[in-house]
Short mmCIF file of C-alpha atoms in Angstrom, two decimals:
data_model
loop_
_atom_site.label_atom_id
_atom_site.label_comp_id
_atom_site.label_asym_id
_atom_site.label_seq_id
_atom_site.Cartn_x
_atom_site.Cartn_y
_atom_site.Cartn_z
CA MET A 1 123.94 66.39 105.85
CA LYS A 2 124.99 68.36 108.89
CA ASP A 3 127.24 71.40 108.91
CA SER A 4 129.53 72.47 111.74
CA ARG A 5 131.94 74.67 109.81
CA ALA A 6 131.45 77.90 111.74
CA GLN A 7 134.83 79.32 112.77
CA LEU A 8 133.99 81.42 115.79
CA PRO A 9 136.43 84.08 117.02
CA PHE A 10 138.93 82.76 119.57
CA ARG A 11 137.37 84.47 122.59
CA TYR A 12 134.00 82.91 121.76
CA ARG A 13 135.55 79.46 121.47
CA VAL A 14 137.10 79.93 124.91
CA VAL A 15 133.76 80.99 126.38
CA ASN A 16 132.06 77.98 124.77
CA SER A 17 134.63 75.64 126.32
CA LEU A 18 133.95 77.06 129.77
CA GLY A 19 130.23 77.25 129.10
CA SER A 20 130.05 73.55 128.41
CA LEU A 21 131.07 72.94 132.00
CA LEU A 22 128.41 75.35 133.26
CA VAL A 23 125.70 73.69 131.17
CA ALA A 24 126.82 70.27 132.46
CA ALA A 25 126.55 71.62 136.02
CA ARG A 26 122.86 72.39 135.30
CA LEU A 27 123.02 75.96 136.51
CA LYS A 28 119.61 77.54 136.94
CA ASN A 29 120.56 80.54 134.77
CA LEU A 30 121.13 78.20 131.81
CA SER A 31 118.07 76.03 132.41
CA LEU A 32 115.58 75.32 129.63
CA LYS A 33 112.81 74.52 132.12
CA GLU A 34 109.62 76.58 131.87
CA GLN A 35 109.34 77.25 135.61
CA GLU A 36 112.87 78.59 135.90
CA ARG A 37 112.52 80.84 132.88
CA CYS A 38 109.26 82.23 134.26
CA GLU A 39 110.84 82.79 137.67
CA ALA A 40 113.70 84.68 136.02
CA ALA A 41 111.23 86.91 134.16
CA ILE A 42 109.27 87.57 137.36
CA GLU A 43 112.47 88.53 139.16
CA GLN A 44 113.54 90.76 136.28
CA SER A 45 110.19 92.57 135.95
CA GLU A 46 108.94 92.40 139.56
CA LEU A 47 105.56 91.33 138.15
CA ASN A 48 103.81 87.96 138.25
CA ASP A 49 100.72 87.92 136.00
CA PHE A 50 101.37 86.39 132.55
CA GLY A 51 97.76 86.81 131.43
CA ASP A 52 95.97 84.34 129.13
CA ALA A 53 97.75 80.99 129.48
CA TYR A 54 97.47 80.11 125.78
CA TYR A 55 101.10 81.25 125.29
CA ARG A 56 102.37 78.31 127.38
CA GLU A 57 101.92 75.74 124.63
CA GLY A 58 104.25 77.66 122.35
CA LEU A 59 106.73 78.28 125.16
CA GLN A 60 106.81 74.60 126.08
CA GLN A 61 107.23 73.54 122.44
CA LEU A 62 110.04 76.07 122.05
CA LEU A 63 111.96 75.01 125.16
CA ALA A 64 111.61 71.32 124.25
CA SER A 65 112.86 72.02 120.73
CA ALA A 66 115.85 73.98 122.02
CA LYS A 67 116.73 71.07 124.31
CA GLU A 68 116.09 68.21 121.91
CA ASP A 69 116.98 69.28 118.39
CA ALA A 70 118.61 72.74 118.23
CA ASN A 71 122.05 71.56 119.39
CA LEU A 72 122.92 75.04 120.65
CA HIS A 73 126.46 75.67 121.82
CA PRO A 74 126.77 77.38 125.24
CA ILE A 75 126.84 80.93 123.83
CA GLY A 76 123.89 80.12 121.57
CA ARG A 77 122.07 78.68 124.58
CA TYR A 78 122.78 81.84 126.58
CA ILE A 79 121.47 84.07 123.74
CA PHE A 80 118.37 81.88 123.41
CA ILE A 81 117.63 81.93 127.15
CA ASP A 82 118.16 85.68 127.34
CA MET A 83 115.63 86.19 124.54
CA ILE A 84 113.06 83.84 126.11
CA THR A 85 113.40 85.52 129.51
CA ASN A 86 113.00 88.95 127.94
CA PHE A 87 109.85 87.96 126.04
CA LEU A 88 108.35 86.55 129.23
CA ALA A 89 109.23 89.78 131.06
CA GLN A 90 107.71 91.85 128.23
CA ARG A 91 104.58 89.71 128.48
CA LEU A 92 104.34 90.52 132.17
CA HIS A 93 104.68 94.23 131.35
CA MET A 94 102.00 93.96 128.66
CA VAL A 95 99.49 92.45 131.09
CA GLU A 96 100.34 95.07 133.73
CA THR A 97 99.96 97.90 131.20
CA ARG A 98 96.53 96.56 130.29
CA LYS A 99 95.55 96.88 133.95
CA ARG A 100 97.11 100.25 134.73
CA LYS A 101 96.60 102.12 131.47
CA ALA A 102 93.38 100.68 130.12
CA GLU A 103 92.67 103.90 128.19
CA ILE A 104 95.49 103.06 125.73
CA PHE A 105 93.57 100.00 124.54
CA GLU A 106 90.31 101.84 124.06
CA LYS A 107 91.68 104.25 121.45
CA PRO A 108 91.47 103.53 117.71
CA LEU A 109 94.54 103.00 115.60
CA VAL A 110 95.59 105.26 112.79
CA PRO A 111 95.16 102.68 110.00
CA PRO A 112 98.59 101.02 109.86
CA LEU A 113 100.39 99.99 106.71
CA ILE A 114 101.32 96.30 106.97
CA ILE A 115 103.65 94.76 104.38
CA VAL A 116 103.42 91.01 103.88
CA GLY A 117 104.70 88.66 101.20
CA PRO A 118 107.19 85.81 100.91
CA ALA A 119 110.38 86.32 102.88
CA ARG A 120 113.17 87.79 100.72
CA SER A 121 110.71 89.28 98.21
CA GLY A 122 111.62 92.93 98.79
CA THR A 123 109.67 93.54 102.00
CA THR A 124 112.62 95.19 103.77
CA PHE A 125 113.40 97.56 100.89
CA LEU A 126 109.75 98.56 100.56
CA HIS A 127 109.43 98.98 104.33
CA ASN A 128 112.42 101.32 104.40
CA LEU A 129 111.03 103.33 101.50
CA LEU A 130 107.68 103.83 103.21
CA ALA A 131 109.51 104.77 106.42
CA GLN A 132 111.01 107.84 104.71
CA ASP A 133 107.68 109.64 105.03
CA PRO A 134 107.72 111.83 108.18
CA ASN A 135 104.04 110.93 108.69
CA HIS A 136 104.95 107.26 108.99
CA ARG A 137 106.56 105.49 111.92
CA ALA A 138 108.61 102.36 111.29
CA LEU A 139 109.64 100.80 114.58
CA PRO A 140 113.35 100.28 115.31
CA GLN A 141 114.66 96.93 116.48
CA TRP A 142 115.35 98.09 120.04
CA LEU A 143 111.72 99.13 120.51
CA LEU A 144 110.41 95.93 118.96
CA MET A 145 112.51 93.91 121.41
CA TYR A 146 111.50 96.01 124.42
CA PRO A 147 108.02 97.52 123.84
CA PHE A 148 107.48 98.67 127.41
CA PRO A 149 109.33 101.61 129.04
CA GLU A 150 111.94 101.09 131.74
CA GLU A 151 113.36 103.35 134.41
CA PRO A 152 116.11 105.55 132.89
CA VAL A 153 119.68 104.97 134.00
CA LYS A 154 120.83 107.78 136.25
CA GLY A 155 123.12 110.19 134.41
CA SER A 156 122.28 108.79 130.96
CA ASP A 157 120.15 110.41 128.27
CA THR A 158 119.87 107.16 126.30
CA ASP A 159 116.86 104.89 126.66
CA PRO A 160 118.09 101.80 128.57
CA ARG A 161 116.20 99.59 126.13
CA TYR A 162 118.31 100.90 123.26
CA GLU A 163 121.48 100.23 125.23
CA LYS A 164 120.42 96.64 125.94
CA ALA A 165 119.49 95.97 122.33
CA ALA A 166 122.71 97.49 120.99
CA GLN A 167 124.84 95.51 123.44
CA GLY A 168 123.07 92.28 122.55
CA LEU A 169 123.50 92.84 118.81
CA ASN A 170 127.15 93.81 119.22
CA PHE A 171 127.74 90.60 121.18
CA ARG A 172 126.07 88.47 118.50
CA GLN A 173 127.59 90.20 115.48
CA PRO A 174 130.92 88.28 115.42
CA LEU A 175 128.97 85.01 115.47
CA LEU A 176 126.98 85.87 112.34
CA GLN A 177 129.64 86.01 109.65
CA GLY A 178 128.48 87.69 106.44
CA LEU A 179 125.10 88.72 107.84
CA ASP A 180 125.32 92.39 106.82
CA ALA A 181 125.49 91.44 103.15
CA LYS A 182 122.26 89.43 103.50
CA HIS A 183 120.24 91.48 105.99
CA PHE A 184 121.66 94.68 107.45
CA SER A 185 120.19 95.35 110.87
CA ARG A 186 121.15 97.51 113.83
CA ALA A 187 119.43 98.49 117.07
CA ASP A 188 118.05 101.68 115.52
CA SER A 189 117.08 100.28 112.09
CA PRO A 190 113.48 99.29 111.25
CA GLU A 191 112.79 95.61 111.69
CA GLU A 192 109.99 93.05 111.44
CA ASP A 193 107.15 93.00 113.92
CA ILE A 194 107.60 89.26 114.46
CA LEU A 195 109.94 90.48 117.22
CA PRO A 196 107.35 91.83 119.69
CA LEU A 197 105.14 88.85 118.85
CA GLY A 198 107.72 86.85 120.76
CA VAL A 199 105.56 87.64 123.81
CA THR A 200 102.91 85.29 122.37
CA PHE A 201 105.43 82.48 121.78
CA HIS A 202 103.68 81.98 118.43
CA SER A 203 106.25 83.73 116.25
CA MET A 204 108.55 83.00 113.32
CA ILE A 205 111.31 84.94 115.11
CA PHE A 206 112.42 81.81 116.94
CA PHE A 207 113.10 79.64 113.88
CA THR A 208 114.62 82.62 112.10
CA LEU A 209 117.31 82.98 114.76
CA PHE A 210 117.69 79.43 116.13
CA PRO A 211 117.48 75.91 114.62
CA VAL A 212 114.37 74.95 116.61
CA TYR A 213 113.08 72.51 114.01
CA SER A 214 110.28 70.81 115.94
CA TYR A 215 109.01 74.16 117.20
CA GLN A 216 108.74 75.44 113.62
CA ALA A 217 106.85 72.32 112.56
CA TRP A 218 104.43 72.91 115.44
CA TYR A 219 104.14 76.60 114.56
CA LEU A 220 103.18 75.86 110.95
CA GLY A 221 100.48 73.44 112.08
CA HIS A 222 98.96 75.81 114.63
CA ILE A 223 96.01 77.62 113.04
CA GLU A 224 94.12 79.10 116.02
CA LEU A 225 95.57 82.60 116.03
CA SER A 226 92.81 84.80 117.44
CA GLN A 227 94.48 85.48 120.80
CA LYS A 228 97.88 85.99 119.17
CA TYR A 229 96.54 88.74 116.92
CA ARG A 230 94.41 90.20 119.69
CA GLU A 231 97.66 90.74 121.56
CA TYR A 232 99.25 92.02 118.37
CA ARG A 233 96.65 94.79 118.35
CA TRP A 234 97.45 95.58 121.98
CA LEU A 235 101.11 95.95 121.08
CA LEU A 236 100.25 98.27 118.20
CA GLN A 237 98.09 100.36 120.52
CA VAL A 238 101.01 100.70 122.93
CA TYR A 239 103.28 101.87 120.11
CA GLN A 240 100.57 104.20 118.79
CA SER A 241 100.12 105.78 122.22
CA GLU A 242 103.75 106.96 122.15
CA ASP A 243 103.26 108.88 118.91
CA PRO A 244 99.51 109.23 118.22
CA SER A 245 99.74 111.39 115.11
CA ARG A 246 101.87 109.12 112.92
CA ARG A 247 100.87 106.00 111.02
CA LEU A 248 102.57 102.77 112.08
CA THR A 249 104.38 101.23 109.12
CA LEU A 250 105.05 97.54 109.66
CA LYS A 251 106.26 94.48 107.85
CA ALA A 252 106.55 90.76 108.45
CA PRO A 253 106.49 88.00 105.83
CA ALA A 254 105.26 85.67 108.60
CA HIS A 255 101.87 87.44 108.49
CA THR A 256 101.33 86.28 104.89
CA GLY A 257 99.29 83.23 105.89
CA SER A 258 97.37 84.97 108.68
CA LEU A 259 95.61 87.86 106.94
CA GLY A 260 92.16 86.84 108.12
CA SER A 261 93.33 86.86 111.74
CA ILE A 262 95.07 90.20 111.25
CA LEU A 263 91.96 91.84 109.82
CA ASP A 264 89.77 90.38 112.56
CA ALA A 265 92.02 92.07 115.13
CA VAL A 266 93.14 95.10 113.11
CA PRO A 267 90.36 95.79 110.59
CA GLU A 268 91.86 99.24 109.89
CA ALA A 269 95.01 97.70 108.40
CA LYS A 270 96.08 98.66 104.89
CA LEU A 271 97.69 95.52 103.45
CA ILE A 272 100.48 95.49 100.89
CA MET A 273 101.92 92.24 99.52
CA THR A 274 105.20 91.80 97.68
CA HIS A 275 105.78 89.06 95.08
CA ARG A 276 108.96 87.47 93.71
CA ASN A 277 110.02 84.26 92.00
CA PRO A 278 109.66 81.63 94.77
CA ALA A 279 112.90 79.86 93.84
CA ASP A 280 114.85 83.10 94.38
CA CYS A 281 113.06 83.75 97.67
CA ILE A 282 113.58 80.25 99.06
CA SER A 283 117.27 80.03 98.24
CA SER A 284 117.83 83.48 99.75
CA ALA A 285 115.86 82.58 102.89
CA CYS A 286 117.86 79.37 103.35
CA SER A 287 121.09 81.35 103.03
CA LEU A 288 119.93 83.82 105.68
CA LEU A 289 118.80 81.16 108.15
CA TYR A 290 122.03 79.23 107.55
CA THR A 291 123.96 82.30 108.75
CA PHE A 292 121.82 82.75 111.86
CA HIS A 293 121.74 79.07 112.80
CA LEU A 294 125.42 78.37 112.23
CA GLY A 295 126.29 81.19 114.61
CA VAL A 296 124.48 79.66 117.59
CA ALA A 297 124.66 75.89 117.12
CA ASN A 298 127.35 73.22 117.22
CA GLU A 299 126.05 71.97 113.90
CA ILE A 300 122.94 72.43 111.78
CA ASP A 301 120.88 69.93 109.85
CA ILE A 302 120.79 71.56 106.41
CA PRO A 303 118.19 69.24 104.79
CA ARG A 304 115.86 69.61 107.77
CA MET A 305 116.28 73.40 107.77
CA SER A 306 115.65 73.56 104.01
CA GLU A 307 112.58 71.34 104.20
CA LEU A 308 111.08 73.54 106.92
CA VAL A 309 111.80 76.70 104.91
CA LEU A 310 110.07 75.17 101.89
CA SER A 311 107.19 73.98 104.07
CA SER A 312 106.84 77.50 105.48
CA TYR A 313 106.50 78.99 102.01
CA VAL A 314 103.99 76.36 100.91
CA THR A 315 101.88 76.56 104.08
CA LEU A 316 101.73 80.37 104.26
CA GLY A 317 101.24 80.61 100.50
CA LYS A 318 98.26 78.24 100.46
CA ARG A 319 96.61 80.09 103.33
CA ASN A 320 97.21 83.39 101.58
CA ILE A 321 95.68 82.17 98.33
CA ALA A 322 92.62 80.88 100.18
CA PHE A 323 92.19 84.25 101.90
CA ARG A 324 92.54 86.16 98.63
CA GLU A 325 89.94 83.98 96.91
CA GLU A 326 87.45 84.67 99.70
CA HIS A 327 88.30 88.39 99.99
CA PRO A 328 89.29 89.73 96.58
CA GLY A 329 90.57 93.29 96.37
CA LEU A 330 91.73 93.69 99.98
CA ILE A 331 95.46 93.59 99.22
CA TYR A 332 97.61 95.94 97.15
CA ASP A 333 100.20 93.92 95.23
CA VAL A 334 103.80 94.97 94.57
CA HIS A 335 105.99 92.94 92.22
CA TYR A 336 109.69 92.67 92.93
CA ASP A 337 110.87 93.56 89.43
CA ALA A 338 108.75 96.72 89.40
CA LEU A 339 109.92 97.64 92.91
CA VAL A 340 113.63 97.45 92.09
CA SER A 341 113.34 98.99 88.61
CA ASP A 342 111.22 101.99 89.66
CA PRO A 343 110.94 102.26 93.47
CA VAL A 344 109.46 105.77 93.50
CA ARG A 345 106.69 104.86 91.09
CA THR A 346 105.94 101.74 93.13
CA VAL A 347 105.64 103.73 96.35
CA ARG A 348 103.50 106.35 94.62
CA GLY A 349 101.16 103.58 93.50
CA ILE A 350 100.63 102.55 97.13
CA TYR A 351 99.86 106.15 98.12
CA SER A 352 97.40 106.51 95.27
CA HIS A 353 95.65 103.21 96.01
CA TYR A 354 95.16 104.01 99.69
CA ASP A 355 94.60 107.74 99.17
CA LEU A 356 97.54 108.71 101.38
CA PRO A 357 98.82 112.33 101.34
CA TRP A 358 102.04 112.66 99.30
CA PRO A 359 104.41 115.00 101.18
CA GLU A 360 105.91 117.92 99.32
CA SER A 361 109.31 117.06 97.81
CA HIS A 362 108.82 113.42 98.81
CA LYS A 363 110.06 112.18 95.43
CA ALA A 364 113.42 113.84 96.11
CA VAL A 365 113.54 112.32 99.61
CA LEU A 366 112.98 108.82 98.21
CA GLU A 367 115.53 109.30 95.44
CA ASP A 368 118.09 110.47 97.99
CA TYR A 369 117.45 107.41 100.16
CA ILE A 370 117.77 105.07 97.15
CA GLN A 371 121.01 106.73 96.10
CA ARG A 372 122.45 106.33 99.60
#
């Protein structure tokens, strides 16, 4: 069963009609060829060293999937290409930062809090609760999309990266009907750290936002993750260097099956895992991906999407169970029912388990956030 029921706003339908002609003309700016995307990133960043070439397999799988099975409409194709080009440019900046500011990568991390667990099991709510602590730093979406500083725009006090992220989200918002009720997200709201991992091209962000079915199947079968999480540590060190005194507070359900790789790269990490009835999680995840995919594609293959969502839960879950059996006691568990029935007590349990300082009047701060 395929679904093509998305009713895009009129101006987007007009753009798609014109865009079809541009795609047919094989314009370089809309190309899904690796070389042309890399050339665009080099031109954008004025850099040319992409570092370890392991990322290319994921990039090639992703571009092939977008071409062969995603069925993106022209606006969806433009959004996809813009994201790919940005991640390649950010990769160039990461490699250059490693060369020019090597001292950043020699400094230890304040042990970060990393929330994992099945998608739609309360990770976002818990992440936002932990972010209320002034000693914690949850990263906003704009910074996750653009980790590396850019030259400020003359006459503007706003970081140009924020402006780009906000403009991109505002452009996409009319395509994603009903998204706010499922996952509220803005440029300045905390988001998952699968976003900066786009620079590795081994990230769940791509299937979350686009119906790249064959890429997701490849991603789930790829188990060599040492370089990916080595680069993940580099990204955390860059973020830490901007605010050395605060503890990074992160979350990504996609890490659930990769805890061994995370701890190899970030042994300081304090892991928290949420739990919820899998049937509730899977149906909610399918609903969320349906919204994202229907906004960028001519039609979506609902059975194929659902099968890949289920496969993702099974694959990550099995790997997580195997890790836990080999390393008992390394994860602090949070159950969904307890989290929603008594959020403050749940958060306090995390602080007690990891011996974190409880700020004065923090209970009132959390209660105010929950009320709002």
